[in-house]
CSV table of C-alpha atoms in Angstrom, one decimal:
chain,number,residue,atom,x,y,z
L,1061,UNK,CA,-42.5,16.8,0.4
L,1062,UNK,CA,-40.0,19.4,1.3
L,1063,UNK,CA,-40.3,18.4,4.9
L,1064,UNK,CA,-39.9,14.7,3.9
L,1065,UNK,CA,-36.7,15.6,2.0
L,1066,UNK,CA,-35.4,17.5,5.0
L,1067,UNK,CA,-36.3,14.7,7.4
L,1068,UNK,CA,-34.3,12.3,5.3
L,1069,UNK,CA,-31.3,14.7,5.5
L,1070,UNK,CA,-31.0,15.8,1.9
L,1071,UNK,CA,-29.0,18.9,1.1
L,1072,UNK,CA,-30.7,21.7,-0.9
L,1073,UNK,CA,-29.1,22.5,-4.2
L,1074,UNK,CA,-28.6,26.0,-5.5
L,1075,UNK,CA,-28.7,27.4,-9.0
L,1076,UNK,CA,-25.3,28.6,-10.2
L,1077,UNK,CA,-25.5,32.4,-10.3
L,1078,UNK,CA,-22.7,33.8,-12.4
L,1079,UNK,CA,-23.7,37.4,-11.5
L,1080,UNK,CA,-22.6,36.6,-7.9
L,1081,UNK,CA,-19.3,35.1,-8.9
L,1082,UNK,CA,-16.4,37.4,-9.5
L,1083,UNK,CA,-13.6,34.9,-9.8
L,1084,UNK,CA,-12.8,31.3,-10.9
L,1085,UNK,CA,-12.7,30.4,-7.2
L,1086,UNK,CA,-16.2,31.8,-6.7
L,1087,UNK,CA,-17.5,29.7,-9.6
L,1088,UNK,CA,-15.9,26.5,-8.4
L,1089,UNK,CA,-17.1,27.1,-4.8
L,1090,UNK,CA,-20.7,27.6,-6.1
L,1091,UNK,CA,-20.4,24.4,-8.1
L,1092,UNK,CA,-20.5,22.3,-4.9
L,1093,UNK,CA,-24.2,23.0,-4.7
L,1094,UNK,CA,-25.0,22.0,-8.3
L,1095,UNK,CA,-24.9,18.5,-9.8
L,1096,UNK,CA,-23.1,16.1,-12.1
L,1097,UNK,CA,-19.5,17.2,-13.2
L,1098,UNK,CA,-19.9,20.6,-11.6
L,1099,UNK,CA,-20.4,19.1,-8.2
L,1100,UNK,CA,-17.5,16.7,-8.7
L,1101,UNK,CA,-15.2,19.7,-9.5
L,1102,UNK,CA,-16.5,21.9,-6.6
L,1103,UNK,CA,-16.4,19.1,-4.0
L,1104,UNK,CA,-13.0,17.8,-5.0
L,1105,UNK,CA,-11.5,21.3,-5.1
L,1106,UNK,CA,-12.6,21.8,-1.5
L,1107,UNK,CA,-11.3,18.4,-0.5
L,1108,UNK,CA,-7.9,19.2,-2.0
L,1109,UNK,CA,-7.9,22.5,-0.2
L,1110,UNK,CA,-8.4,20.7,3.1
L,1111,UNK,CA,-5.7,18.3,2.2
L,1112,UNK,CA,-3.1,20.8,1.3
L,1113,UNK,CA,-3.7,23.0,4.4
L,1114,UNK,CA,-3.0,20.1,6.7
L,1115,UNK,CA,0.3,19.7,8.4
L,1116,UNK,CA,0.9,16.4,6.6
L,1117,UNK,CA,0.8,17.3,2.9
L,1118,UNK,CA,-0.7,15.0,0.3
L,1119,UNK,CA,1.3,13.2,-2.3
L,1120,UNK,CA,0.6,13.6,-6.0
L,1121,UNK,CA,0.7,10.4,-8.1
L,1122,UNK,CA,1.2,11.2,-11.7
L,1123,UNK,CA,2.5,9.1,-14.6
L,1124,UNK,CA,2.6,11.9,-17.2
L,1125,UNK,CA,5.6,13.7,-18.6
L,1126,UNK,CA,7.2,15.9,-15.9
L,1127,UNK,CA,8.2,18.6,-18.3
L,1128,UNK,CA,4.8,18.8,-20.0
L,1129,UNK,CA,2.7,21.9,-19.0
L,1130,UNK,CA,0.6,19.7,-16.6
L,1131,UNK,CA,3.7,18.1,-15.1
L,1132,UNK,CA,5.2,21.6,-14.5
L,1133,UNK,CA,2.0,22.8,-12.9
L,1134,UNK,CA,2.0,19.8,-10.5
L,1135,UNK,CA,5.6,20.7,-9.6
L,1136,UNK,CA,4.4,24.1,-8.5
L,1137,UNK,CA,2.0,22.4,-6.0
L,1138,UNK,CA,5.1,21.0,-4.3
L,1139,UNK,CA,7.0,24.3,-4.6
L,1140,UNK,CA,4.1,26.2,-2.9
L,1141,UNK,CA,4.2,23.6,-0.1
L,1142,UNK,CA,0.7,22.4,-1.0
L,1143,UNK,CA,1.9,18.8,-1.6
L,1144,UNK,CA,4.8,16.7,-0.5
L,1145,UNK,CA,6.0,15.3,-3.8
L,1146,UNK,CA,5.0,14.2,-7.3
L,1147,UNK,CA,5.7,10.5,-7.7
L,1148,UNK,CA,5.2,7.9,-10.4
L,1149,UNK,CA,2.6,5.2,-9.7
L,1150,UNK,CA,5.3,2.5,-9.9
L,1151,UNK,CA,7.5,4.4,-7.4
L,1152,UNK,CA,4.5,4.9,-5.1
L,1153,UNK,CA,3.7,1.2,-5.2
L,1154,UNK,CA,7.3,0.3,-4.0
L,1155,UNK,CA,7.2,2.8,-1.1
L,1156,UNK,CA,6.7,1.2,2.3
L,1157,UNK,CA,4.9,4.1,3.9
L,1158,UNK,CA,1.1,4.2,3.9
L,1159,UNK,CA,-1.7,6.2,5.4
L,1160,UNK,CA,-1.1,9.5,3.7
L,1161,UNK,CA,-3.6,11.4,1.5
L,1162,UNK,CA,-3.0,11.2,-2.2
L,1163,UNK,CA,-4.1,13.0,-5.3
L,1164,UNK,CA,-4.0,10.7,-8.3
L,1165,UNK,CA,-3.8,12.7,-11.5
L,1166,UNK,CA,-4.3,10.8,-14.8
L,1167,UNK,CA,-4.3,7.1,-15.5
L,1168,UNK,CA,-2.2,4.4,-13.9
L,1169,UNK,CA,-1.4,0.8,-14.7
L,1170,UNK,CA,-3.2,-2.1,-13.2
L,1171,UNK,CA,0.2,-3.3,-11.9
L,1172,UNK,CA,0.2,-0.4,-9.5
L,1173,UNK,CA,-3.5,-0.2,-8.9
L,1174,UNK,CA,-3.7,-2.3,-5.8
L,1175,UNK,CA,-1.2,-0.1,-3.9
L,1176,UNK,CA,-2.9,3.1,-5.0
L,1177,UNK,CA,-6.3,1.6,-3.8
L,1178,UNK,CA,-5.1,0.2,-0.5
L,1179,UNK,CA,-2.2,2.3,0.9
L,1180,UNK,CA,-3.5,5.8,1.1
L,1181,UNK,CA,-5.8,7.1,3.9
L,1182,UNK,CA,-7.8,9.0,1.3
L,1183,UNK,CA,-7.4,9.2,-2.4
L,1184,UNK,CA,-8.7,11.8,-4.9
L,1185,UNK,CA,-8.9,10.6,-8.5
L,1186,UNK,CA,-8.8,13.0,-11.5
L,1187,UNK,CA,-8.9,11.3,-14.8
L,1188,UNK,CA,-11.0,10.9,-17.9
L,1189,UNK,CA,-11.2,7.1,-17.7
L,1190,UNK,CA,-13.6,6.6,-14.7
L,1191,UNK,CA,-10.7,5.1,-12.7
L,1192,UNK,CA,-11.3,5.1,-8.9
L,1193,UNK,CA,-11.0,2.8,-5.9
L,1194,UNK,CA,-13.4,-0.2,-6.3
L,1195,UNK,CA,-16.7,0.5,-4.6
L,1196,UNK,CA,-15.9,4.2,-4.3
L,1197,UNK,CA,-18.2,5.2,-7.1
L,1198,UNK,CA,-21.9,4.1,-7.0
L,1199,UNK,CA,-25.0,5.0,-9.0
L,1200,UNK,CA,-25.7,8.6,-8.3
L,1201,UNK,CA,-22.8,9.0,-5.9
L,1202,UNK,CA,-19.2,9.8,-6.9
L,1203,UNK,CA,-17.1,11.3,-4.0
L,1204,UNK,CA,-13.4,12.2,-4.3
L,1205,UNK,CA,-13.4,11.9,-8.1
L,1206,UNK,CA,-13.5,14.0,-11.2
L,1207,UNK,CA,-13.8,12.1,-14.4
L,1208,UNK,CA,-12.5,14.7,-16.9
L,1209,UNK,CA,-9.3,15.6,-18.6
L,1210,UNK,CA,-6.7,16.6,-15.9
L,1211,UNK,CA,-5.2,19.1,-18.4
L,1212,UNK,CA,-8.4,21.1,-18.0
L,1213,UNK,CA,-9.3,20.3,-14.4
L,1214,UNK,CA,-5.9,20.9,-12.6
L,1215,UNK,CA,-5.5,24.5,-13.9
L,1216,UNK,CA,-8.9,25.3,-12.6
L,1217,UNK,CA,-8.1,23.8,-9.2
L,1218,UNK,CA,-4.8,25.6,-9.2
L,1219,UNK,CA,-6.6,28.9,-9.7
L,1220,UNK,CA,-9.1,28.2,-7.0
L,1221,UNK,CA,-6.4,27.1,-4.5
L,1222,UNK,CA,-4.3,30.2,-5.3
L,1223,UNK,CA,-7.3,32.3,-4.4
L,1224,UNK,CA,-8.5,30.4,-1.4
L,1225,UNK,CA,-5.0,30.0,0.2
L,1226,UNK,CA,-2.9,32.7,-1.4
L,1227,UNK,CA,-5.5,35.4,-1.9
L,1228,UNK,CA,-4.8,35.8,-5.6
L,1229,UNK,CA,-8.1,36.3,-7.3
L,1230,UNK,CA,-8.3,35.1,-10.9
L,1231,UNK,CA,-10.8,36.2,-13.5
L,1232,UNK,CA,-12.1,33.8,-16.1
L,1233,UNK,CA,-10.7,35.9,-18.9
L,1234,UNK,CA,-7.3,35.7,-17.2
L,1235,UNK,CA,-7.6,31.9,-16.9
L,1236,UNK,CA,-8.5,31.4,-20.5
L,1237,UNK,CA,-5.5,33.4,-21.6
L,1238,UNK,CA,-3.2,30.7,-20.2
L,1239,UNK,CA,-5.4,27.6,-20.4
L,1240,UNK,CA,-4.7,26.7,-24.0
L,1241,UNK,CA,-1.1,25.6,-23.5
L,1242,UNK,CA,-2.2,22.6,-21.5
L,1243,UNK,CA,-3.7,20.9,-24.6
L,1244,UNK,CA,-6.5,18.4,-24.6
L,1245,UNK,CA,-9.8,19.7,-23.3
L,1246,UNK,CA,-8.2,22.9,-22.0
L,1247,UNK,CA,-7.3,23.8,-25.6
L,1248,UNK,CA,-10.8,22.8,-26.8
L,1249,UNK,CA,-12.3,25.2,-24.2
L,1250,UNK,CA,-10.2,28.1,-25.3
L,1251,UNK,CA,-11.2,27.5,-28.9
L,1252,UNK,CA,-14.8,27.2,-27.8
L,1253,UNK,CA,-14.6,30.6,-26.0
L,1254,UNK,CA,-13.2,32.3,-29.0
L,1255,UNK,CA,-15.8,30.7,-31.4
L,1256,UNK,CA,-18.6,31.6,-29.1
L,1257,UNK,CA,-17.3,35.2,-28.8
L,1258,UNK,CA,-17.1,35.5,-32.6
L,1259,UNK,CA,-20.7,34.3,-32.9
L,1260,UNK,CA,-22.2,36.6,-30.3
L,1261,UNK,CA,-20.4,39.6,-31.6
L,1262,UNK,CA,-21.7,39.0,-35.2
L,1263,UNK,CA,-24.6,41.5,-35.4
L,1264,UNK,CA,-25.9,39.8,-38.5
L,1265,UNK,CA,-26.1,36.3,-36.9
L,1266,UNK,CA,-29.2,34.9,-35.3
L,1267,UNK,CA,-28.1,32.7,-32.4
L,1268,UNK,CA,-29.7,29.5,-31.1
L,1269,UNK,CA,-29.1,27.7,-27.9
L,1270,UNK,CA,-30.0,24.0,-28.1
L,1271,UNK,CA,-30.1,22.1,-24.8
L,1272,UNK,CA,-30.6,18.5,-23.8
L,1273,UNK,CA,-29.7,16.6,-20.6
L,1274,UNK,CA,-30.8,17.4,-17.1
L,1275,UNK,CA,-29.3,20.9,-17.1
L,1276,UNK,CA,-32.0,22.6,-15.1
L,1277,UNK,CA,-32.2,20.1,-12.3
L,1278,UNK,CA,-28.4,20.2,-12.4
L,1279,UNK,CA,-28.8,23.9,-11.5
L,1280,UNK,CA,-27.6,25.5,-14.7
L,1281,UNK,CA,-30.9,27.4,-15.2
L,1282,UNK,CA,-29.5,30.8,-14.3
L,1283,UNK,CA,-26.7,30.4,-16.8
L,1284,UNK,CA,-29.4,30.1,-19.4
L,1285,UNK,CA,-31.1,33.2,-18.0
L,1286,UNK,CA,-27.8,35.1,-18.3
L,1287,UNK,CA,-27.5,34.1,-21.9
L,1288,UNK,CA,-31.0,35.3,-22.6
L,1289,UNK,CA,-30.9,38.5,-20.6
L,1290,UNK,CA,-27.5,39.6,-22.1
L,1291,UNK,CA,-28.6,39.0,-25.7
L,1292,UNK,CA,-26.2,36.1,-26.3
L,1293,UNK,CA,-29.0,34.1,-27.9
L,1294,UNK,CA,-32.2,34.8,-29.9
L,1295,UNK,CA,-34.0,31.5,-29.7
L,1296,UNK,CA,-33.8,28.2,-27.7
L,1297,UNK,CA,-34.5,24.6,-28.6
L,1298,UNK,CA,-34.9,22.4,-25.6
L,1299,UNK,CA,-36.4,19.2,-24.2
L,1300,UNK,CA,-39.7,19.6,-22.4
L,1301,UNK,CA,-38.2,18.0,-19.3
L,1302,UNK,CA,-35.6,20.8,-19.1
L,1303,UNK,CA,-38.3,23.4,-19.2
L,1304,UNK,CA,-40.4,21.6,-16.6
L,1305,UNK,CA,-37.5,21.2,-14.2
L,1306,UNK,CA,-36.6,24.8,-14.8
L,1307,UNK,CA,-40.1,25.8,-13.9
L,1308,UNK,CA,-39.5,24.3,-10.4
L,1309,UNK,CA,-36.7,26.9,-9.7
L,1310,UNK,CA,-38.8,29.7,-11.4
L,1311,UNK,CA,-41.5,29.4,-8.7
L,1312,UNK,CA,-39.1,29.1,-5.8
L,1313,UNK,CA,-39.2,25.3,-5.2
L,1314,UNK,CA,-36.1,23.2,-4.5
L,1315,UNK,CA,-34.1,20.3,-5.8
L,1316,UNK,CA,-32.0,18.2,-3.5
L,1317,UNK,CA,-28.7,16.4,-3.5
L,1318,UNK,CA,-29.1,12.6,-3.6
L,1319,UNK,CA,-27.9,10.8,-0.4
L,1320,UNK,CA,-26.9,7.1,-1.1
L,1321,UNK,CA,-28.0,6.1,2.4
L,1322,UNK,CA,-31.5,5.8,1.0
L,1323,UNK,CA,-32.1,3.4,-1.9
L,1324,UNK,CA,-34.4,4.0,-4.8
L,1325,UNK,CA,-37.2,1.9,-3.4
L,1326,UNK,CA,-37.3,4.2,-0.3
L,1327,UNK,CA,-37.2,7.2,-2.6
L,1328,UNK,CA,-40.0,5.9,-4.7
L,1329,UNK,CA,-42.1,5.3,-1.6
L,1330,UNK,CA,-41.7,8.9,-0.6
L,1331,UNK,CA,-42.1,10.1,-4.2
L,1332,UNK,CA,-38.6,11.6,-4.4
L,1333,UNK,CA,-37.6,11.2,-8.0
L,1334,UNK,CA,-33.9,10.7,-8.6
L,1335,UNK,CA,-32.1,12.3,-11.6
L,1336,UNK,CA,-28.5,10.8,-11.3
L,1337,UNK,CA,-27.2,12.6,-8.2
L,1338,UNK,CA,-30.2,14.9,-7.6
L,1339,UNK,CA,-33.8,14.6,-6.3
L,1340,UNK,CA,-37.0,16.1,-7.7
L,1341,UNK,CA,-39.8,15.8,-5.2
L,1342,UNK,CA,-43.1,14.8,-7.0
L,1343,UNK,CA,-44.8,17.7,-5.3
L,1344,UNK,CA,-42.6,20.1,-7.3
L,1345,UNK,CA,-44.1,18.6,-10.5
L,1346,UNK,CA,-47.6,18.8,-9.0
L,1347,UNK,CA,-47.1,22.5,-8.5
L,1348,UNK,CA,-45.8,22.8,-12.1
L,1349,UNK,CA,-49.0,21.2,-13.2
L,1350,UNK,CA,-51.0,23.8,-11.3
L,1351,UNK,CA,-49.1,26.6,-13.1
L,1352,UNK,CA,-49.8,24.9,-16.5
L,1353,UNK,CA,-53.4,24.6,-15.5
L,1354,UNK,CA,-53.7,28.2,-14.6
L,1355,UNK,CA,-52.2,29.2,-18.0
L,1356,UNK,CA,-54.4,27.1,-20.2
L,1357,UNK,CA,-57.7,27.3,-18.3
L,1358,UNK,CA,-58.2,30.7,-19.9
L,1359,UNK,CA,-57.8,29.3,-23.4
L,1360,UNK,CA,-61.0,28.4,-25.3
L,1361,UNK,CA,-59.3,25.8,-27.5
L,1362,UNK,CA,-60.6,27.3,-30.7
L,1363,UNK,CA,-57.1,27.8,-32.1
L,1364,UNK,CA,-54.2,25.4,-32.0
L,1365,UNK,CA,-51.2,26.1,-29.8
L,1366,UNK,CA,-47.5,25.5,-30.5
L,1367,UNK,CA,-44.9,24.8,-27.9
L,1368,UNK,CA,-43.3,28.2,-28.4
L,1369,UNK,CA,-46.7,29.8,-27.9
L,1370,UNK,CA,-47.4,27.8,-24.8
L,1371,UNK,CA,-43.9,28.7,-23.4
L,1372,UNK,CA,-44.6,32.4,-24.0
L,1373,UNK,CA,-47.8,32.1,-22.1
L,1374,UNK,CA,-46.0,30.4,-19.2
L,1375,UNK,CA,-43.3,33.0,-19.2
L,1376,UNK,CA,-45.9,35.8,-19.1
L,1377,UNK,CA,-47.6,34.0,-16.2
L,1378,UNK,CA,-44.3,33.8,-14.3
L,1379,UNK,CA,-43.6,37.5,-14.9
L,1380,UNK,CA,-47.0,38.4,-13.5
L,1381,UNK,CA,-47.1,36.0,-10.5
L,1382,UNK,CA,-43.4,35.5,-9.6
L,1383,UNK,CA,-41.8,38.9,-10.1
L,1384,UNK,CA,-39.0,38.2,-7.7
L,1385,UNK,CA,-37.8,34.9,-9.1
L,1386,UNK,CA,-35.5,34.4,-12.1
L,1387,UNK,CA,-36.5,31.7,-14.6
L,1388,UNK,CA,-35.8,30.6,-18.1
L,1389,UNK,CA,-39.3,31.0,-19.5
L,1390,UNK,CA,-39.8,34.3,-17.7
L,1391,UNK,CA,-36.5,35.7,-19.1
L,1392,UNK,CA,-37.4,34.4,-22.5
L,1393,UNK,CA,-40.8,36.0,-22.4
L,1394,UNK,CA,-39.4,39.4,-21.3
L,1395,UNK,CA,-36.6,39.3,-23.9
L,1396,UNK,CA,-38.9,37.9,-26.7
L,1397,UNK,CA,-36.8,34.8,-27.1
L,1398,UNK,CA,-38.9,31.9,-28.5
L,1399,UNK,CA,-38.4,28.5,-26.7
L,1400,UNK,CA,-38.9,25.5,-29.0
L,1401,UNK,CA,-39.7,22.1,-27.6
L,1402,UNK,CA,-39.7,19.8,-30.6
L,1403,UNK,CA,-40.3,16.5,-28.7
L,1404,UNK,CA,-43.1,18.1,-26.7
L,1405,UNK,CA,-45.0,15.0,-25.6
L,1406,UNK,CA,-41.8,13.5,-24.1
L,1407,UNK,CA,-42.0,15.6,-21.0
L,1408,UNK,CA,-43.9,16.7,-17.9
L,1409,UNK,CA,-45.3,19.6,-20.0
L,1410,UNK,CA,-46.7,17.1,-22.5
L,1411,UNK,CA,-48.2,15.0,-19.7
L,1412,UNK,CA,-49.9,18.0,-18.1
L,1413,UNK,CA,-51.5,19.1,-21.4
L,1414,UNK,CA,-52.7,15.5,-22.0
L,1415,UNK,CA,-54.3,15.3,-18.6
L,1416,UNK,CA,-55.8,18.7,-18.8
L,1417,UNK,CA,-57.4,17.9,-22.1
L,1418,UNK,CA,-59.1,14.8,-20.5
L,1419,UNK,CA,-60.5,17.1,-17.8
L,1420,UNK,CA,-61.6,19.7,-20.5
L,1421,UNK,CA,-63.4,17.0,-22.5
L,1422,UNK,CA,-65.2,15.9,-19.3
L,1423,UNK,CA,-66.4,19.5,-18.9
L,1424,UNK,CA,-67.5,19.6,-22.5
L,1425,UNK,CA,-64.7,22.1,-23.2
L,1426,UNK,CA,-62.6,22.0,-26.3
L,1427,UNK,CA,-59.2,20.4,-25.8
L,1428,UNK,CA,-55.9,22.3,-26.4
L,1429,UNK,CA,-54.4,20.9,-29.6
L,1430,UNK,CA,-50.7,21.3,-30.2
L,1431,UNK,CA,-49.5,22.1,-33.7
L,1432,UNK,CA,-45.8,21.5,-34.2
L,1433,UNK,CA,-45.9,22.7,-37.8
L,1434,UNK,CA,-46.4,26.3,-36.5
L,1435,UNK,CA,-43.0,26.0,-34.8
L,1436,UNK,CA,-41.4,24.7,-38.0
L,1437,UNK,CA,-42.7,27.8,-39.8
L,1438,UNK,CA,-41.4,30.1,-37.1
L,1439,UNK,CA,-38.0,28.4,-37.2
L,1440,UNK,CA,-37.7,28.8,-40.9
L,1441,UNK,CA,-38.7,32.5,-40.6
L,1442,UNK,CA,-36.1,33.2,-37.9
L,1443,UNK,CA,-33.4,31.6,-40.0
L,1444,UNK,CA,-34.3,33.2,-43.4
L,1445,UNK,CA,-34.8,36.6,-41.9
L,1446,UNK,CA,-31.1,36.7,-40.9
L,1447,UNK,CA,-28.0,36.8,-43.0
L,1448,UNK,CA,-26.4,34.1,-40.9
L,1449,UNK,CA,-27.3,31.8,-38.1
L,1450,UNK,CA,-25.3,30.0,-35.4
L,1451,UNK,CA,-25.8,27.3,-32.8
L,1452,UNK,CA,-24.5,26.8,-29.3
L,1453,UNK,CA,-25.3,23.2,-28.3
L,1454,UNK,CA,-25.4,21.6,-24.9
L,1455,UNK,CA,-25.5,17.9,-25.7
L,1456,UNK,CA,-27.4,16.7,-28.8
L,1457,UNK,CA,-30.6,14.8,-29.3
L,1458,UNK,CA,-33.8,16.3,-30.7
L,1459,UNK,CA,-33.2,19.9,-29.6
L,1460,UNK,CA,-29.9,20.2,-31.5
L,1461,UNK,CA,-31.1,18.3,-34.6
L,1462,UNK,CA,-34.3,20.3,-34.7
L,1463,UNK,CA,-32.4,23.5,-35.3
L,1464,UNK,CA,-29.7,22.0,-37.6
L,1465,UNK,CA,-32.4,20.3,-39.6
L,1466,UNK,CA,-33.8,23.7,-40.8
L,1467,UNK,CA,-31.1,23.8,-43.5
L,1468,UNK,CA,-32.1,20.6,-45.2
L,1469,UNK,CA,-35.7,21.4,-44.7
L,1470,UNK,CA,-35.3,24.6,-46.7
L,1471,UNK,CA,-33.3,22.7,-49.3
L,1472,UNK,CA,-36.0,20.1,-49.7
L,1473,UNK,CA,-38.8,22.7,-49.9
L,1474,UNK,CA,-37.0,24.5,-52.7
L,1475,UNK,CA,-36.3,21.3,-54.6
L,1476,UNK,CA,-39.7,19.8,-54.3
L,1477,UNK,CA,-41.9,22.9,-54.4
L,1478,UNK,CA,-39.8,25.3,-56.4
L,1479,UNK,CA,-37.7,28.2,-55.1
L,1480,UNK,CA,-39.4,29.4,-51.9
L,1481,UNK,CA,-36.7,30.4,-49.4
L,1482,UNK,CA,-33.1,31.5,-49.5
L,1483,UNK,CA,-30.9,28.5,-48.7
L,1484,UNK,CA,-29.2,28.6,-45.4
L,1485,UNK,CA,-26.4,26.8,-43.6
L,1486,UNK,CA,-25.3,27.7,-40.1
L,1487,UNK,CA,-22.0,29.7,-40.0
L,1488,UNK,CA,-21.1,29.2,-36.4
L,1489,UNK,CA,-21.3,26.1,-34.2
L,1490,UNK,CA,-20.1,25.6,-30.6
L,1491,UNK,CA,-20.9,22.3,-28.9
L,1492,UNK,CA,-20.2,20.8,-25.4
L,1493,UNK,CA,-21.0,17.1,-25.3
L,1494,UNK,CA,-19.0,14.1,-24.0
L,1495,UNK,CA,-20.2,11.7,-26.7
L,1496,UNK,CA,-17.5,10.6,-29.1
L,1497,UNK,CA,-18.1,9.6,-32.8
L,1498,UNK,CA,-16.8,6.0,-32.3
L,1499,UNK,CA,-19.7,5.3,-29.9
L,1500,UNK,CA,-22.1,5.3,-32.9
L,1501,UNK,CA,-22.5,9.1,-32.5
L,1502,UNK,CA,-25.3,9.0,-29.9
L,1503,UNK,CA,-25.4,12.9,-29.6
L,1504,UNK,CA,-21.9,13.3,-31.0
L,1505,UNK,CA,-22.4,14.2,-34.7
L,1506,UNK,CA,-19.4,16.4,-35.7
L,1507,UNK,CA,-19.7,19.7,-37.6
L,1508,UNK,CA,-17.7,18.1,-40.4
L,1509,UNK,CA,-20.5,15.5,-40.7
L,1510,UNK,CA,-23.1,18.2,-40.6
L,1511,UNK,CA,-21.3,19.7,-43.6
L,1512,UNK,CA,-22.0,16.6,-45.6
L,1513,UNK,CA,-25.8,17.2,-45.0
L,1514,UNK,CA,-25.5,20.8,-46.2
L,1515,UNK,CA,-26.3,22.0,-42.7
L,1516,UNK,CA,-23.0,23.7,-41.9
L,1517,UNK,CA,-21.0,26.2,-44.0
L,1518,UNK,CA,-17.6,24.8,-44.8
L,1519,UNK,CA,-16.1,28.3,-44.1
L,1520,UNK,CA,-17.8,28.7,-40.8
L,1521,UNK,CA,-16.3,29.0,-37.3
L,1522,UNK,CA,-16.8,25.8,-35.2
L,1523,UNK,CA,-15.6,24.4,-31.9
L,1524,UNK,CA,-16.4,21.1,-30.2
L,1525,UNK,CA,-15.6,20.3,-26.5
L,1526,UNK,CA,-15.8,16.7,-25.4
L,1527,UNK,CA,-16.8,17.4,-21.8
L,1528,UNK,CA,-19.4,17.4,-19.1
L,1529,UNK,CA,-21.2,20.7,-19.9
L,1530,UNK,CA,-21.6,21.7,-16.3
L,1531,UNK,CA,-17.8,21.8,-15.9
L,1532,UNK,CA,-17.3,24.0,-19.0
L,1533,UNK,CA,-20.4,26.0,-19.9
L,1534,UNK,CA,-20.3,28.4,-16.9
L,1535,UNK,CA,-16.7,29.4,-17.6
L,1536,UNK,CA,-17.5,30.2,-21.3
L,1537,UNK,CA,-20.5,32.4,-20.3
L,1538,UNK,CA,-18.6,34.1,-17.5
L,1539,UNK,CA,-15.8,34.7,-20.0
L,1540,UNK,CA,-18.2,36.6,-22.3
L,1541,UNK,CA,-19.8,38.4,-19.3
L,1542,UNK,CA,-16.3,39.7,-18.3
L,1543,UNK,CA,-15.6,41.1,-21.8
L,1544,UNK,CA,-15.7,44.9,-22.2
L,1545,UNK,CA,-19.2,46.2,-22.6
L,1546,UNK,CA,-20.8,43.2,-21.0
L,1547,UNK,CA,-20.8,44.3,-17.4
L,1548,UNK,CA,-24.4,45.3,-17.4
L,1549,UNK,CA,-25.6,45.3,-21.0
L,1550,UNK,CA,-26.9,43.4,-23.9
L,1551,UNK,CA,-24.3,41.9,-26.3
L,1552,UNK,CA,-25.0,42.7,-29.9
């Protein structure tokens, strides 16, 4: 399947390795080979670099306040001779010249849209409203666009260009010291960094990472490994799909960048499974199934198994058979970090166990029975053994709620069965998720709402970032990695 992917001219993706990134520019450069918002940021930053180093400089189209922090930053693009001018959309629409490159920052009126779509030779769009040239964005393909708050994105691009063109290297700590003044998502990220730092520095706090979405096929797996290996987290709650896709990288297999030249029917015929703008060859999952089979073939089936127990066994297998590869379950096993998968059957891991059990029954061998109650008990023990607990959430869904639900679960046990456990509410919460409450919440339950369910301590430290996690998460973790005492060690 790898040869099939290469024959169809698909580019290999690379896991984002923060250990190999010394600067903001390094991280953004590495993001080109990831997926989702990270790739949008990495590719657009390089496109803008190419534009601003040409003889004919691009024009910035911007309708915001010229004296606002973002407006002043865009003026510096002109002062540095990166761009020709900053112009209002209405003024650009009246100009008779055409054929130049433009960088469209923020929203623009439909009155001026036709000119912005038709007059430039090439347009880059940076806004949080999905505004781009008609037909430019397709399912799984979004070139020359970043759909995120420009108040966050433009300072990042500025730092990268200053490094790539001017040679001024910028650390993530340095970036976050100035980022807050831009407001919007930029200010949210600064608050998120401070809240996360407070949580990981609390020696009496047990820390959970909850993850949903396609973060491992999106090549954020090594970011998770960094969090595990540096002691930033003590337990993980995840989807099974995340762990299955993460296994692919753990055993040296590849994911690929989707190429829109090939439609999904062609991909299906070649068994190249698409995840938004990435591809997972079916043979990768076949190899994952072989790993799972090797792990459970040695089990006699006399005792039930929980997802955390299975994940420990997989991690042990990876440590023994893939010593030169980094991987989430391997790192979790070595650091004794339990990995919960509360919706276990909804994944490749669940499929593999189901099929292996059919084979075991045919051989008159006892099936492997999963007992999710064992994980509920382990979750309660982790939380009640600590003075405080905190949560760092990527997205929402079952992984997030599984951990948050431990507070009402303990409350219900005590009310219905008599005093059994000390009541607990989480004291820290940091969340990166684009879903907004007015969309019926989806995965966007706020920490204030959690307080109404007696899940969150009203005096806790919380931060919520309405963003694509792949654009924000790496900078938060690199920020902590750069703090004193984190160069090589465990944060406690």
